[in-house]
PDB file of C-alpha atoms in Angstrom:
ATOM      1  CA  UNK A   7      -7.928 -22.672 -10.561  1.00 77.00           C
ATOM      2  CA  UNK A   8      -7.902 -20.004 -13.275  1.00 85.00           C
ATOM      3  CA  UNK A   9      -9.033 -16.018 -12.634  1.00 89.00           C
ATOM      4  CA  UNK A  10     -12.679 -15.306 -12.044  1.00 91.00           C
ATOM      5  CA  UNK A  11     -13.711 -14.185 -15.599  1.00 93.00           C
ATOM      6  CA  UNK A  12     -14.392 -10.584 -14.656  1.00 94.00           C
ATOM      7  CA  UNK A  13     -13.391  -7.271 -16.255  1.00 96.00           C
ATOM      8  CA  UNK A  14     -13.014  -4.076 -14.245  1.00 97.00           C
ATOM      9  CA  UNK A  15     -13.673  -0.500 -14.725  1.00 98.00           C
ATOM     10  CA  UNK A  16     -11.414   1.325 -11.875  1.00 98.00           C
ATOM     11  CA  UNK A  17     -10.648   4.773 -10.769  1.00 98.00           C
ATOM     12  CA  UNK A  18      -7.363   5.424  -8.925  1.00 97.00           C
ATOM     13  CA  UNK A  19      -7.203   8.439  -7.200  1.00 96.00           C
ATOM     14  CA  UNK A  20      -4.652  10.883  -5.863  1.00 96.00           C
ATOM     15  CA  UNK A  21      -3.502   9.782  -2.425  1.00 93.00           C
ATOM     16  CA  UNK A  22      -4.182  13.971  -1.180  1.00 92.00           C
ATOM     17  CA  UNK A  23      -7.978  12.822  -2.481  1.00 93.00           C
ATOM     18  CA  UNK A  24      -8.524  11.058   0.897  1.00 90.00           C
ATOM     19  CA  UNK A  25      -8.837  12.678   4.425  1.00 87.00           C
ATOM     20  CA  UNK A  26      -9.791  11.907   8.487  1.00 85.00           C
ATOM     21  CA  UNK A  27     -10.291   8.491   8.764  1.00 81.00           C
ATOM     22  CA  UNK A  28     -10.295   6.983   5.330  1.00 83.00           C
ATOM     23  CA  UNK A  29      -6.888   8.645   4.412  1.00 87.00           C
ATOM     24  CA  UNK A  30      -5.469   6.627   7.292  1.00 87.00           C
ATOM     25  CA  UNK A  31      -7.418   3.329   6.042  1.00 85.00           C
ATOM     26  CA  UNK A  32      -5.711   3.804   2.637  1.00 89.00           C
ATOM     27  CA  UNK A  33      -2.360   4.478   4.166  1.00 90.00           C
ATOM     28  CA  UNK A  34      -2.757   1.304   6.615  1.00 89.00           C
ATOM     29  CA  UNK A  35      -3.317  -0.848   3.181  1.00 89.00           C
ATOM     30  CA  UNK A  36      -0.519   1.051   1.263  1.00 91.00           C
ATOM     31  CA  UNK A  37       1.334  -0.235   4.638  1.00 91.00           C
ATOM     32  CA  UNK A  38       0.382  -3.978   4.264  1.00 89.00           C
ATOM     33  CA  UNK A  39       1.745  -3.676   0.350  1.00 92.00           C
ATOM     34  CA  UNK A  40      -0.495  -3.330  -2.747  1.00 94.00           C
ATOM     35  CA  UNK A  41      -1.976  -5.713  -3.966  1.00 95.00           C
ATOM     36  CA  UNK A  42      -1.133  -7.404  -8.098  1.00 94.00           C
ATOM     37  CA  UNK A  43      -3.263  -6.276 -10.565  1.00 92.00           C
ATOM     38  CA  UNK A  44      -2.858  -9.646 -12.072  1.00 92.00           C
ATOM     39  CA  UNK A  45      -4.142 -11.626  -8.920  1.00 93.00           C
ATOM     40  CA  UNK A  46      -6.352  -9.202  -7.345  1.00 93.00           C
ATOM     41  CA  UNK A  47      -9.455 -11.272  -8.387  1.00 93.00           C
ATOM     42  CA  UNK A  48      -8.117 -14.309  -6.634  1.00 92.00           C
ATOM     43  CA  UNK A  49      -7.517 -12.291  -3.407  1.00 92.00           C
ATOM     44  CA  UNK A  50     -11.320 -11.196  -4.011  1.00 91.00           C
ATOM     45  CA  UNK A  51     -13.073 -14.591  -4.379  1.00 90.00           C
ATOM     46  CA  UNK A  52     -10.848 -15.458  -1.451  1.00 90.00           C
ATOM     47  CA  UNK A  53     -12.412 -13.226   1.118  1.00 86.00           C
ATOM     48  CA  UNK A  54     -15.620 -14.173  -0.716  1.00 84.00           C
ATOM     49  CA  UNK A  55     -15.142 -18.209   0.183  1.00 86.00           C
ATOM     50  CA  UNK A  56     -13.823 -17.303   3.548  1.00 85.00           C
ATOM     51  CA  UNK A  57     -16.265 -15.432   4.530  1.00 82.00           C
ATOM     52  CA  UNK A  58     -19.039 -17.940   3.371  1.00 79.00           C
ATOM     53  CA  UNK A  59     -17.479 -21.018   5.167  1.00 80.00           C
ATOM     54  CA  UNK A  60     -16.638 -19.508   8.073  1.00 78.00           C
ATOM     55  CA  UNK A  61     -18.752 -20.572  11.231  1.00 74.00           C
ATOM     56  CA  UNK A  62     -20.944 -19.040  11.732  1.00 74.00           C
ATOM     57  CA  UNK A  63     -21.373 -18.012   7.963  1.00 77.00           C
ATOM     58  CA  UNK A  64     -20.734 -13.863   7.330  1.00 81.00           C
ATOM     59  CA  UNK A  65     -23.406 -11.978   5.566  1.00 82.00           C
ATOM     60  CA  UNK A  66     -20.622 -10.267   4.079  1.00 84.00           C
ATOM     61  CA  UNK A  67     -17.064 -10.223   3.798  1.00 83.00           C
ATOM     62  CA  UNK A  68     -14.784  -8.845   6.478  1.00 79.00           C
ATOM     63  CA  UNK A  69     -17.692  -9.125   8.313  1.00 80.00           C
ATOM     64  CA  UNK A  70     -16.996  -9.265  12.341  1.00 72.00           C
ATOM     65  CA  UNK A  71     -18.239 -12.527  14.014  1.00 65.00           C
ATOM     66  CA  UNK A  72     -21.398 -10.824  14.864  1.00 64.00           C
ATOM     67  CA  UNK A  73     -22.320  -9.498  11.597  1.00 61.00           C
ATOM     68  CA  UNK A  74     -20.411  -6.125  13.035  1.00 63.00           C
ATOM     69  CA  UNK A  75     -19.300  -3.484  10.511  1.00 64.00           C
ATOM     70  CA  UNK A  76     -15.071  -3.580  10.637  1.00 64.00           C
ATOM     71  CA  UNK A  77     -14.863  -0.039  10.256  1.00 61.00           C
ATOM     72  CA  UNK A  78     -12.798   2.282   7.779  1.00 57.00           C
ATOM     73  CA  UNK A  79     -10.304  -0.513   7.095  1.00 59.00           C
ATOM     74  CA  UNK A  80      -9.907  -0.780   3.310  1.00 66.00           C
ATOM     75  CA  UNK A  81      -8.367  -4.742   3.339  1.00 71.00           C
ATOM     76  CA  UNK A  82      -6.628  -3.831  -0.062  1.00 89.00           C
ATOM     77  CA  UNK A  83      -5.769  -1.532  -2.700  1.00 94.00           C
ATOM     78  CA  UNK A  84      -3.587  -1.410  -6.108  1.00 96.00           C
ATOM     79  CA  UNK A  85      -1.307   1.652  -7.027  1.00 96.00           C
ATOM     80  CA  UNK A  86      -0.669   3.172 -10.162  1.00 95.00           C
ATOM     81  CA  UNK A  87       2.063   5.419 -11.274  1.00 94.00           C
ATOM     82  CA  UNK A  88       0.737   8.927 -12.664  1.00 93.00           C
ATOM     83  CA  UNK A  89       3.257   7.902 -15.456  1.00 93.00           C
ATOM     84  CA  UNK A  90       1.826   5.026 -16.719  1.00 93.00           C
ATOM     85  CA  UNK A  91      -1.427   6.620 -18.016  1.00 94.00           C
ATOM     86  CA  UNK A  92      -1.982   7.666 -21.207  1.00 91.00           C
ATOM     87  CA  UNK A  93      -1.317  11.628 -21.950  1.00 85.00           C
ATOM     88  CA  UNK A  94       0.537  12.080 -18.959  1.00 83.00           C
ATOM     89  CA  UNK A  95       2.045  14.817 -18.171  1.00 83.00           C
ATOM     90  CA  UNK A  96       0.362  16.896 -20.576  1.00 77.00           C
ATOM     91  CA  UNK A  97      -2.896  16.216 -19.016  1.00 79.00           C
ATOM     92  CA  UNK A  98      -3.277  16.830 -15.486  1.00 85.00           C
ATOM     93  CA  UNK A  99      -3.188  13.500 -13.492  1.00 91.00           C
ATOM     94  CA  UNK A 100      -1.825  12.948  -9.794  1.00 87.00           C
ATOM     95  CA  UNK A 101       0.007  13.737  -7.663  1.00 90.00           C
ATOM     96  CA  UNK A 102       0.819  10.313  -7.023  1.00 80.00           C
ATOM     97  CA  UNK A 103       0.687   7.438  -5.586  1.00 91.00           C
ATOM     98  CA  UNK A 104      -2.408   7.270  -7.301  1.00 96.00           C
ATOM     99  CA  UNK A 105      -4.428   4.614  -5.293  1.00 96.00           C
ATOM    100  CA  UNK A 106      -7.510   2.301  -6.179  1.00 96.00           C
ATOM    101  CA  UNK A 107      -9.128   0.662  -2.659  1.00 93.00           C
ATOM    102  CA  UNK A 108     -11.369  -2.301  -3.583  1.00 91.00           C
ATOM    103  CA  UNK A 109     -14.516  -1.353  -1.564  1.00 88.00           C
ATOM    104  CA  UNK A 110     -14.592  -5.665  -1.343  1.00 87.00           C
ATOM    105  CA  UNK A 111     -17.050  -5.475   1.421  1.00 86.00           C
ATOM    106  CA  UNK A 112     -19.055  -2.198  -0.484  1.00 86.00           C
ATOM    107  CA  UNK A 113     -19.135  -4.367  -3.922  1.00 88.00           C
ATOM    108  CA  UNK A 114     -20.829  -6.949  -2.181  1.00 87.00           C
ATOM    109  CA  UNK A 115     -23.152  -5.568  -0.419  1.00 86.00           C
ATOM    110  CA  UNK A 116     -24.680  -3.805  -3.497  1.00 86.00           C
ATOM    111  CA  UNK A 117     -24.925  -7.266  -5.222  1.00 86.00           C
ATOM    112  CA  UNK A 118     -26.318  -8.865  -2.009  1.00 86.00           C
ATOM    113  CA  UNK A 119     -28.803  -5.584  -2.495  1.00 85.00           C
ATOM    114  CA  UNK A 120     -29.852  -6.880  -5.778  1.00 85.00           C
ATOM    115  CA  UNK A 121     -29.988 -10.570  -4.877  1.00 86.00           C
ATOM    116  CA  UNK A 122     -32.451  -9.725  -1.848  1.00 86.00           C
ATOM    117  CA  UNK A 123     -34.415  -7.489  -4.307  1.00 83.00           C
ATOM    118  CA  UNK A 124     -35.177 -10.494  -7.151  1.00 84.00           C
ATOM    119  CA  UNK A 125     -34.360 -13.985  -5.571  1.00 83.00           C
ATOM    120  CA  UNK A 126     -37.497 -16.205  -4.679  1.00 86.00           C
ATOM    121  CA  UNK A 127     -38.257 -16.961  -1.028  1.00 84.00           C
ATOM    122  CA  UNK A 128     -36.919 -20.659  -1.040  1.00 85.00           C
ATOM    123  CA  UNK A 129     -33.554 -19.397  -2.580  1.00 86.00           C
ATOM    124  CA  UNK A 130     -32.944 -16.083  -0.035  1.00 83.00           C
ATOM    125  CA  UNK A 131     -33.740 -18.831   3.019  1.00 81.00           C
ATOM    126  CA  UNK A 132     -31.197 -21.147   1.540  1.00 80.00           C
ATOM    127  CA  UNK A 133     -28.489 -18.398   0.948  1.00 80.00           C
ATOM    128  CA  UNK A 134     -29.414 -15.909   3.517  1.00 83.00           C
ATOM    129  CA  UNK A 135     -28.819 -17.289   7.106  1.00 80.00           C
ATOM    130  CA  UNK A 136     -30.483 -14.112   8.708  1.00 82.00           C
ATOM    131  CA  UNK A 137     -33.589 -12.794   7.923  1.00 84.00           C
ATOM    132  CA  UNK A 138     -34.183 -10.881   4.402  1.00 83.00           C
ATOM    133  CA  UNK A 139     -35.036  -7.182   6.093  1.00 85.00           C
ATOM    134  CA  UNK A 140     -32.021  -7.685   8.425  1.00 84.00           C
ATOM    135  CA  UNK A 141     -30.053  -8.903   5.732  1.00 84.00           C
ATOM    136  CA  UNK A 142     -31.236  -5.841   3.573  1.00 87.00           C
ATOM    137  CA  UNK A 143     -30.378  -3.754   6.743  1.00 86.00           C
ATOM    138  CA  UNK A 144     -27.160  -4.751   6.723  1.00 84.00           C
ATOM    139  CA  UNK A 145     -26.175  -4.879   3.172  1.00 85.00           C
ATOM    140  CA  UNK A 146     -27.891  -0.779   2.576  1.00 84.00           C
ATOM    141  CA  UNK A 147     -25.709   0.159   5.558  1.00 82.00           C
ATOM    142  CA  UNK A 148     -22.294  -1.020   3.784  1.00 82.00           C
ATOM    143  CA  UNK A 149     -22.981   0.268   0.830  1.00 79.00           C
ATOM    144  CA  UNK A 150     -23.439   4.096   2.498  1.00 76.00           C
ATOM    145  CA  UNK A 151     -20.275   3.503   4.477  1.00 71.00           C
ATOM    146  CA  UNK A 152     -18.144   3.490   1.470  1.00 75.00           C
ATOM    147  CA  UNK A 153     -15.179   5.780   1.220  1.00 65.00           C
ATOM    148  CA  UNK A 154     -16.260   8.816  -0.456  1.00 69.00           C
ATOM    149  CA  UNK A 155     -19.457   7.804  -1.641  1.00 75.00           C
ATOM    150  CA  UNK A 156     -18.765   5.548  -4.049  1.00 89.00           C
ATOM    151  CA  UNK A 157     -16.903   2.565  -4.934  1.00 92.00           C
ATOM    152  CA  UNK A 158     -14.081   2.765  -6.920  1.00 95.00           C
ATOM    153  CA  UNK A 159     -14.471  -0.252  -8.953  1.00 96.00           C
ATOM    154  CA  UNK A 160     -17.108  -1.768 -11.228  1.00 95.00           C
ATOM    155  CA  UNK A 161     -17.250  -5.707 -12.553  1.00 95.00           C
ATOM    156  CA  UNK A 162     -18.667  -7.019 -15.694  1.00 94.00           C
ATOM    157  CA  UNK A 163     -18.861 -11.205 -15.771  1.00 92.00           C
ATOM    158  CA  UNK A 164     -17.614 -12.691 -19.462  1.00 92.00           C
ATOM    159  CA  UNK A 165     -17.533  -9.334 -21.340  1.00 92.00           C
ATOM    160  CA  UNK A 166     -16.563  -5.915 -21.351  1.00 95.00           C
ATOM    161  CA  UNK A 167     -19.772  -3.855 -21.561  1.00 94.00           C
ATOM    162  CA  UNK A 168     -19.444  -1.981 -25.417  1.00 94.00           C
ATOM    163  CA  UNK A 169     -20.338   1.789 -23.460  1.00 95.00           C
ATOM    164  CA  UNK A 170     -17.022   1.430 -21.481  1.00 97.00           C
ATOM    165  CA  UNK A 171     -14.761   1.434 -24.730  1.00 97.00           C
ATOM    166  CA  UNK A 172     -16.055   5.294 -25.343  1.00 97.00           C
ATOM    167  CA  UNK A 173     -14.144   6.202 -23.102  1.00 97.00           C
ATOM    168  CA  UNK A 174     -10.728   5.108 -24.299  1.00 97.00           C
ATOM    169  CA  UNK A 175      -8.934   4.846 -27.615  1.00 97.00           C
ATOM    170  CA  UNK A 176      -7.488   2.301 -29.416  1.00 96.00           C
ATOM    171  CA  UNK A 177      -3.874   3.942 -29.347  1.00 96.00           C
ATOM    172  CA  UNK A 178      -3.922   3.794 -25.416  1.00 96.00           C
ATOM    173  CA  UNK A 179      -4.396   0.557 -24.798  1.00 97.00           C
ATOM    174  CA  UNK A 180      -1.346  -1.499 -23.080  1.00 96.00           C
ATOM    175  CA  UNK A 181      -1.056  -5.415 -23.895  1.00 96.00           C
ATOM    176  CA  UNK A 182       1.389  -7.712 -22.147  1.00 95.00           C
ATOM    177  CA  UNK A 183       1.324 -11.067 -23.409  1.00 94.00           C
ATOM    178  CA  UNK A 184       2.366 -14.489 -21.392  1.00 93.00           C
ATOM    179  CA  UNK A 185       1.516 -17.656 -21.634  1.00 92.00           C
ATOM    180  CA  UNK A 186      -2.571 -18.275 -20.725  1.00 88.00           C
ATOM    181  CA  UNK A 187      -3.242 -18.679 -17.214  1.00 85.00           C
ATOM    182  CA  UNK A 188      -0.317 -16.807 -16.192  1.00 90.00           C
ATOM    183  CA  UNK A 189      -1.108 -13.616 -13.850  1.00 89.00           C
ATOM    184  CA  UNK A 190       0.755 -11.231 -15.986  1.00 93.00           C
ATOM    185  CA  UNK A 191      -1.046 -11.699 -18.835  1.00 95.00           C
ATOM    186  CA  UNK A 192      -2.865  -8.069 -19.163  1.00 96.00           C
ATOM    187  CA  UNK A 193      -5.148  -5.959 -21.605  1.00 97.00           C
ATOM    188  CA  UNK A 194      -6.294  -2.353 -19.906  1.00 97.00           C
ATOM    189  CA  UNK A 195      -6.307   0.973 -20.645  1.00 98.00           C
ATOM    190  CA  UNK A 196      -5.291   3.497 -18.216  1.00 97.00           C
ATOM    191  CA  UNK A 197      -6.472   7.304 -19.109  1.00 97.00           C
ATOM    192  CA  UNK A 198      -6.798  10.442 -17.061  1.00 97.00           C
ATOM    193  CA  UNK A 199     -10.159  10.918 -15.117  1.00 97.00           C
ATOM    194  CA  UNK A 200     -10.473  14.410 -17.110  1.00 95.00           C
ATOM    195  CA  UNK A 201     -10.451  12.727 -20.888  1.00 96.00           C
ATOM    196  CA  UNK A 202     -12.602   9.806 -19.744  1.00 97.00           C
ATOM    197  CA  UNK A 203     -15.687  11.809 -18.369  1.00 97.00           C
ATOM    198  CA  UNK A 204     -15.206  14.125 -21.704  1.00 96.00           C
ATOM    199  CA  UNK A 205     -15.720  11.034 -23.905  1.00 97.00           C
ATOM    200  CA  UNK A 206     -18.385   9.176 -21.933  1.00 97.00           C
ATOM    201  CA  UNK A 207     -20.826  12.524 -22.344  1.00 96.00           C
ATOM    202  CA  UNK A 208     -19.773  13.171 -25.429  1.00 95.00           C
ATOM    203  CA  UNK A 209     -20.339   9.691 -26.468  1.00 95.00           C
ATOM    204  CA  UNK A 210     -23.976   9.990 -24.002  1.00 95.00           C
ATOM    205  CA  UNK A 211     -24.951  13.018 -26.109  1.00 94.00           C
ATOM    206  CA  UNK A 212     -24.424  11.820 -29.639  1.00 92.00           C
ATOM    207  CA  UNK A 213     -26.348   8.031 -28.698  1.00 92.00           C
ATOM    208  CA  UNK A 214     -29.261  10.100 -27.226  1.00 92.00           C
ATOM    209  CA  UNK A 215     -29.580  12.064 -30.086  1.00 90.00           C
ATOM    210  CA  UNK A 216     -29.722   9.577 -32.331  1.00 88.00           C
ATOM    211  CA  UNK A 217     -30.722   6.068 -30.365  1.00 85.00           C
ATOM    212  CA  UNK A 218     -32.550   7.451 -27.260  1.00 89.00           C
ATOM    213  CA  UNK A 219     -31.930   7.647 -24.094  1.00 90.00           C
ATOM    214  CA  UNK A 220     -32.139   3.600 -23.130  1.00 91.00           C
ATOM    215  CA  UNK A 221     -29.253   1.415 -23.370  1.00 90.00           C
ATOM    216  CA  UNK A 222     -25.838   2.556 -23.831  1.00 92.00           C
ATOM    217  CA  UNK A 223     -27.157   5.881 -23.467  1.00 94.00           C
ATOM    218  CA  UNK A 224     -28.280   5.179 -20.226  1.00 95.00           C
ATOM    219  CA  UNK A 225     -25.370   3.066 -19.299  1.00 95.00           C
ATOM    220  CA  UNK A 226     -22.681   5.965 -20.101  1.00 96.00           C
ATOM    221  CA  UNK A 227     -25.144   8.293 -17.914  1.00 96.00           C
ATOM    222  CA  UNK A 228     -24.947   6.469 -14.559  1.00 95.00           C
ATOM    223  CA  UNK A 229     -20.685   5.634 -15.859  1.00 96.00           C
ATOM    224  CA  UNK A 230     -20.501   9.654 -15.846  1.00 96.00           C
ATOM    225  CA  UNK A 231     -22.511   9.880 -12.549  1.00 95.00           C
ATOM    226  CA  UNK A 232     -19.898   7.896 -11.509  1.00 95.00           C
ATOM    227  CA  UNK A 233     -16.708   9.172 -11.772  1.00 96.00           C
ATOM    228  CA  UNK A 234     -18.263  12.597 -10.812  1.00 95.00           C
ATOM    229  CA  UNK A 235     -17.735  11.115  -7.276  1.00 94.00           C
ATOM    230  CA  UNK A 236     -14.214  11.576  -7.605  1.00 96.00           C
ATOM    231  CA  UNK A 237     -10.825  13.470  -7.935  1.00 95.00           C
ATOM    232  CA  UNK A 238     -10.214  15.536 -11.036  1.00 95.00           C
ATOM    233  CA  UNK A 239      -6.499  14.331 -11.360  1.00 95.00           C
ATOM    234  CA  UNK A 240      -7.766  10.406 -10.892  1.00 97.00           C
ATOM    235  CA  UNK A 241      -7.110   7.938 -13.663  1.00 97.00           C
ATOM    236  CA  UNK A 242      -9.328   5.670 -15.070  1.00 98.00           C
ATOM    237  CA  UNK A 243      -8.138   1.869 -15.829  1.00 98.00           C
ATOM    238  CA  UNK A 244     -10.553  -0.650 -18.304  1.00 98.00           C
ATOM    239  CA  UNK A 245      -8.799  -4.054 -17.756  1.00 98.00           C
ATOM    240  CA  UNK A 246      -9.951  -6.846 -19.527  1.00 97.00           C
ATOM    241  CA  UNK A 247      -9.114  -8.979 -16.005  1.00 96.00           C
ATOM    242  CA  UNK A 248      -9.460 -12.831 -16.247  1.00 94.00           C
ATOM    243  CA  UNK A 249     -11.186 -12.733 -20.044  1.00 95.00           C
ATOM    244  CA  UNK A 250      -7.630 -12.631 -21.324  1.00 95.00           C
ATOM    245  CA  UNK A 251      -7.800 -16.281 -20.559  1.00 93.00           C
ATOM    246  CA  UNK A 252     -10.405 -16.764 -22.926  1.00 92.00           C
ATOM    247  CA  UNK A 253      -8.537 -15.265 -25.644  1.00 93.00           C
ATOM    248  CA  UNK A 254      -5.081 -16.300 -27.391  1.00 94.00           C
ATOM    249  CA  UNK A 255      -1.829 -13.739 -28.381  1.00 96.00           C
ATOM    250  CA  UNK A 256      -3.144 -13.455 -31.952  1.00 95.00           C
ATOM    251  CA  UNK A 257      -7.207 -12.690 -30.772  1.00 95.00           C
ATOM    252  CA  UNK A 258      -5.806 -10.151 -28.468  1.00 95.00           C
ATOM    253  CA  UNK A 259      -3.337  -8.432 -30.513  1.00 95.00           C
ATOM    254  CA  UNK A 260      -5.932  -7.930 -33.332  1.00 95.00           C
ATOM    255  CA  UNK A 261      -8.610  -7.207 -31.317  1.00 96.00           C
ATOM    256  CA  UNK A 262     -10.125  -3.412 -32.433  1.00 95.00           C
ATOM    257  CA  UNK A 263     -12.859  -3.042 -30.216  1.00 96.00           C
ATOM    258  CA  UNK A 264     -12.165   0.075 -28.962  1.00 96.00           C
ATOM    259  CA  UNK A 265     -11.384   1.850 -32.432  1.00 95.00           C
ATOM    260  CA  UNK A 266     -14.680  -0.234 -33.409  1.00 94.00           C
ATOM    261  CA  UNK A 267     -16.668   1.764 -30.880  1.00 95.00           C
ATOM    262  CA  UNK A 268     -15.163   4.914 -32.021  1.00 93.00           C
ATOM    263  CA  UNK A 269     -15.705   4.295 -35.801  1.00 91.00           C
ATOM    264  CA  UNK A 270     -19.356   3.453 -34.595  1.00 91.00           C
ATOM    265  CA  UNK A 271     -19.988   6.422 -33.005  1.00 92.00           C
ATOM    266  CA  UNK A 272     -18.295   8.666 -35.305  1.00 90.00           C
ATOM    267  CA  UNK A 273     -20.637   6.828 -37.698  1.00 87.00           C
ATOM    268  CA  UNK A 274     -23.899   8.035 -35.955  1.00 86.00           C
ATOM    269  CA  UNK A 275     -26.108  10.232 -37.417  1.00 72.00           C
ATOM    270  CA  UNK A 276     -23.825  10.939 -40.413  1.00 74.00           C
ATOM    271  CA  UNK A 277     -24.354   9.578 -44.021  1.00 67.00           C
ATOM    272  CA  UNK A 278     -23.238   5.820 -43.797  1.00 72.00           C
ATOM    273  CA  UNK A 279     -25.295   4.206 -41.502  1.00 73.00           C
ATOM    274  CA  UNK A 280     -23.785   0.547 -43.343  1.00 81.00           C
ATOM    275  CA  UNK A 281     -20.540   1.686 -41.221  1.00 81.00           C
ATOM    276  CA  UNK A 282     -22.697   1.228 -37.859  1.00 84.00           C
ATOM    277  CA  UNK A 283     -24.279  -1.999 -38.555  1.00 84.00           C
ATOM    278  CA  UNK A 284     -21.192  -3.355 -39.738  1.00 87.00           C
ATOM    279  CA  UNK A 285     -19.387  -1.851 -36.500  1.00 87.00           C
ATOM    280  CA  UNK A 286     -21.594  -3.125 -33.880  1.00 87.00           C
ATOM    281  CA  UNK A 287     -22.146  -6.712 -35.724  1.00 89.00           C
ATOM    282  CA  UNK A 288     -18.236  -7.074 -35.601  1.00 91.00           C
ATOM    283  CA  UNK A 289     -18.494  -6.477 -31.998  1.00 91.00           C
ATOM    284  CA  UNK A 290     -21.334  -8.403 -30.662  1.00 89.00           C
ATOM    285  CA  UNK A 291     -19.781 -11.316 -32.895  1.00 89.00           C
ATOM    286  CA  UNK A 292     -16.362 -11.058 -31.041  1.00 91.00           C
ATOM    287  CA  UNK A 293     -17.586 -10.278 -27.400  1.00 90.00           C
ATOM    288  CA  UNK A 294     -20.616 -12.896 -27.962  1.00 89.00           C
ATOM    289  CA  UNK A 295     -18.422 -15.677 -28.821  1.00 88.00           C
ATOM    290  CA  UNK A 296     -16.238 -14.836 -25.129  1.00 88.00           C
ATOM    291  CA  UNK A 297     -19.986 -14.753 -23.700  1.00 83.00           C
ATOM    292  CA  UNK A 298     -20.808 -18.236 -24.684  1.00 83.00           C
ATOM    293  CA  UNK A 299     -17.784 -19.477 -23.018  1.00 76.00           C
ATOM    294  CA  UNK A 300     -19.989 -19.059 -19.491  1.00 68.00           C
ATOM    295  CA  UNK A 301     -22.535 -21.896 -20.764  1.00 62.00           C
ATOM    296  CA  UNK A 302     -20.149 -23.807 -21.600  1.00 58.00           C
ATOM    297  CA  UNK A 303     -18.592 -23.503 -18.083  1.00 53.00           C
TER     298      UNK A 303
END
């Protein structure tokens, strides 16, 4: 079964970031062994499936048999070394381990938020074994429980959303290639929490000045709200996840997306507004054509 076609926006932070009862959650899962990068969406849909054919069905997953929350147990996290992001040790990033829990039950109950929110009656009673305001009840109440406030990844399905490229560069991105379909196969960018929240407002500032404040604008708002939630001396990963199935050694190698979003920024406002259209029409043709691959599916 290949990857779930996802690509992930993380924060790992400092191990010292986490204290009382959610430090010892993150040490129990540092305990059990970190989890692969490379297979962590796998593991994912895994709790996902068990914890929709279990009997009876689970609202969410890790779920008790009752619906019960499991506590501060974080069932998984992935570790990065302070060494392996970009501008260390010149900018300030660590101490290490620097740690990234994956908030798996917290991620779903925002989406299950969403779902209750927009789905039509016939589909929530086919989907929903409890009732909508308990399943609301439940879902709001996992969400708030989430270890420091936030969750410290975001998903995009069959793309990489344009904003999140602002805040990386070109230069820092790491590419391993293997054969498709194998787990190693990586594209991400891994860059001190400090230089991404510089970037994303500086980005935010010069796209509201010029575009408004909808649409990326907005987007790179609620990204900086975001990592505000956590550690200065965090590090922020983009990972192109299971889309690097989609894409062969030469498509990845020259892909320029994130020097594309730079250019087309640095474009803004200035004298050459050919250089933006040309920009963003070189991305939306690259990152539509991965898009279309979901129809097909």
């Amino acid at each position: 079964m290949p990857r779930p076609f996802v690509a992930y926006l993380r924060v790992y932070e400092p191990l010292s970031a986490f204290h009382g009862e959610s430090r010892s959650a993150v040490e129990r899962a540092l305990r059990d062994g970190p989890l692969d990068p490379g297979t962590v969406g796998d593991w994912e849909r895994e709790l996902w499936l068990r914890s929709q054919t279990s009997q009876p069905r689970r609202l969410l997953p890790l779920d008790g048999p009752d619906g019960a929350d499991p506590g501060q147990h974080v069932p998984g996290v992935l570790v990065l070394d302070p060494e392996d992001v970009a501008g260390y040790p010149s900018v300030e990033v660590g101490p290490g381990p620097l740690v990234c829990p994956q908030d798996v039950r917290a991620r779903a109950a925002a989406g299950l938020v969403g779902f209750l929110g927009s789905a039509s009656p016939p589909l929530l009673r086919a989907a929903v074994d409890v009732p909508p305001e308990v399943a609301r009840a439940r879902a709001t109440a996992a969400v708030s429980g989430v270890l420091g406030g936030a969750v410290h990844v975001v998903t995009a399905t069959w793309r990489v959303p344009l904003p999140w490229f602002a805040l990386v560069r070109q230069e820092e991105r790491q590419v391993v290639l293997t054969p498709l379909g194998d787990a190693n196969r990586r594209v991400c960018w891994r860059v001190p929490m400090l230089s991404a929240v510089e970037r994303a407002e500086k980005a935010r500032q010069r796209l509201e000045d010029t575009l408004g404040t909808d649409g990326p604008a907005a987007l790179l708002r609620d990204t900086s709200r975001w990592l505000d939630h956590f550690d200065p001396g965090s590090a922020v990963e983009l990972d192109y996840g299971g889309l690097v199935q989609l894409l062969d050694d030469d498509t990845l190698i020259h892909d320029t997306s994130a020097a594309d979003v730079q250019e087309a920024l640095a474009a803004l406002g200035g004298e050459n507004p050919e250089e933006v259209a040309i920009r963003y029409e070189k991305l939306r043709d690259f990152w539509t054509e991965v898009a279309t691959r979901e129809r097909l599916n």
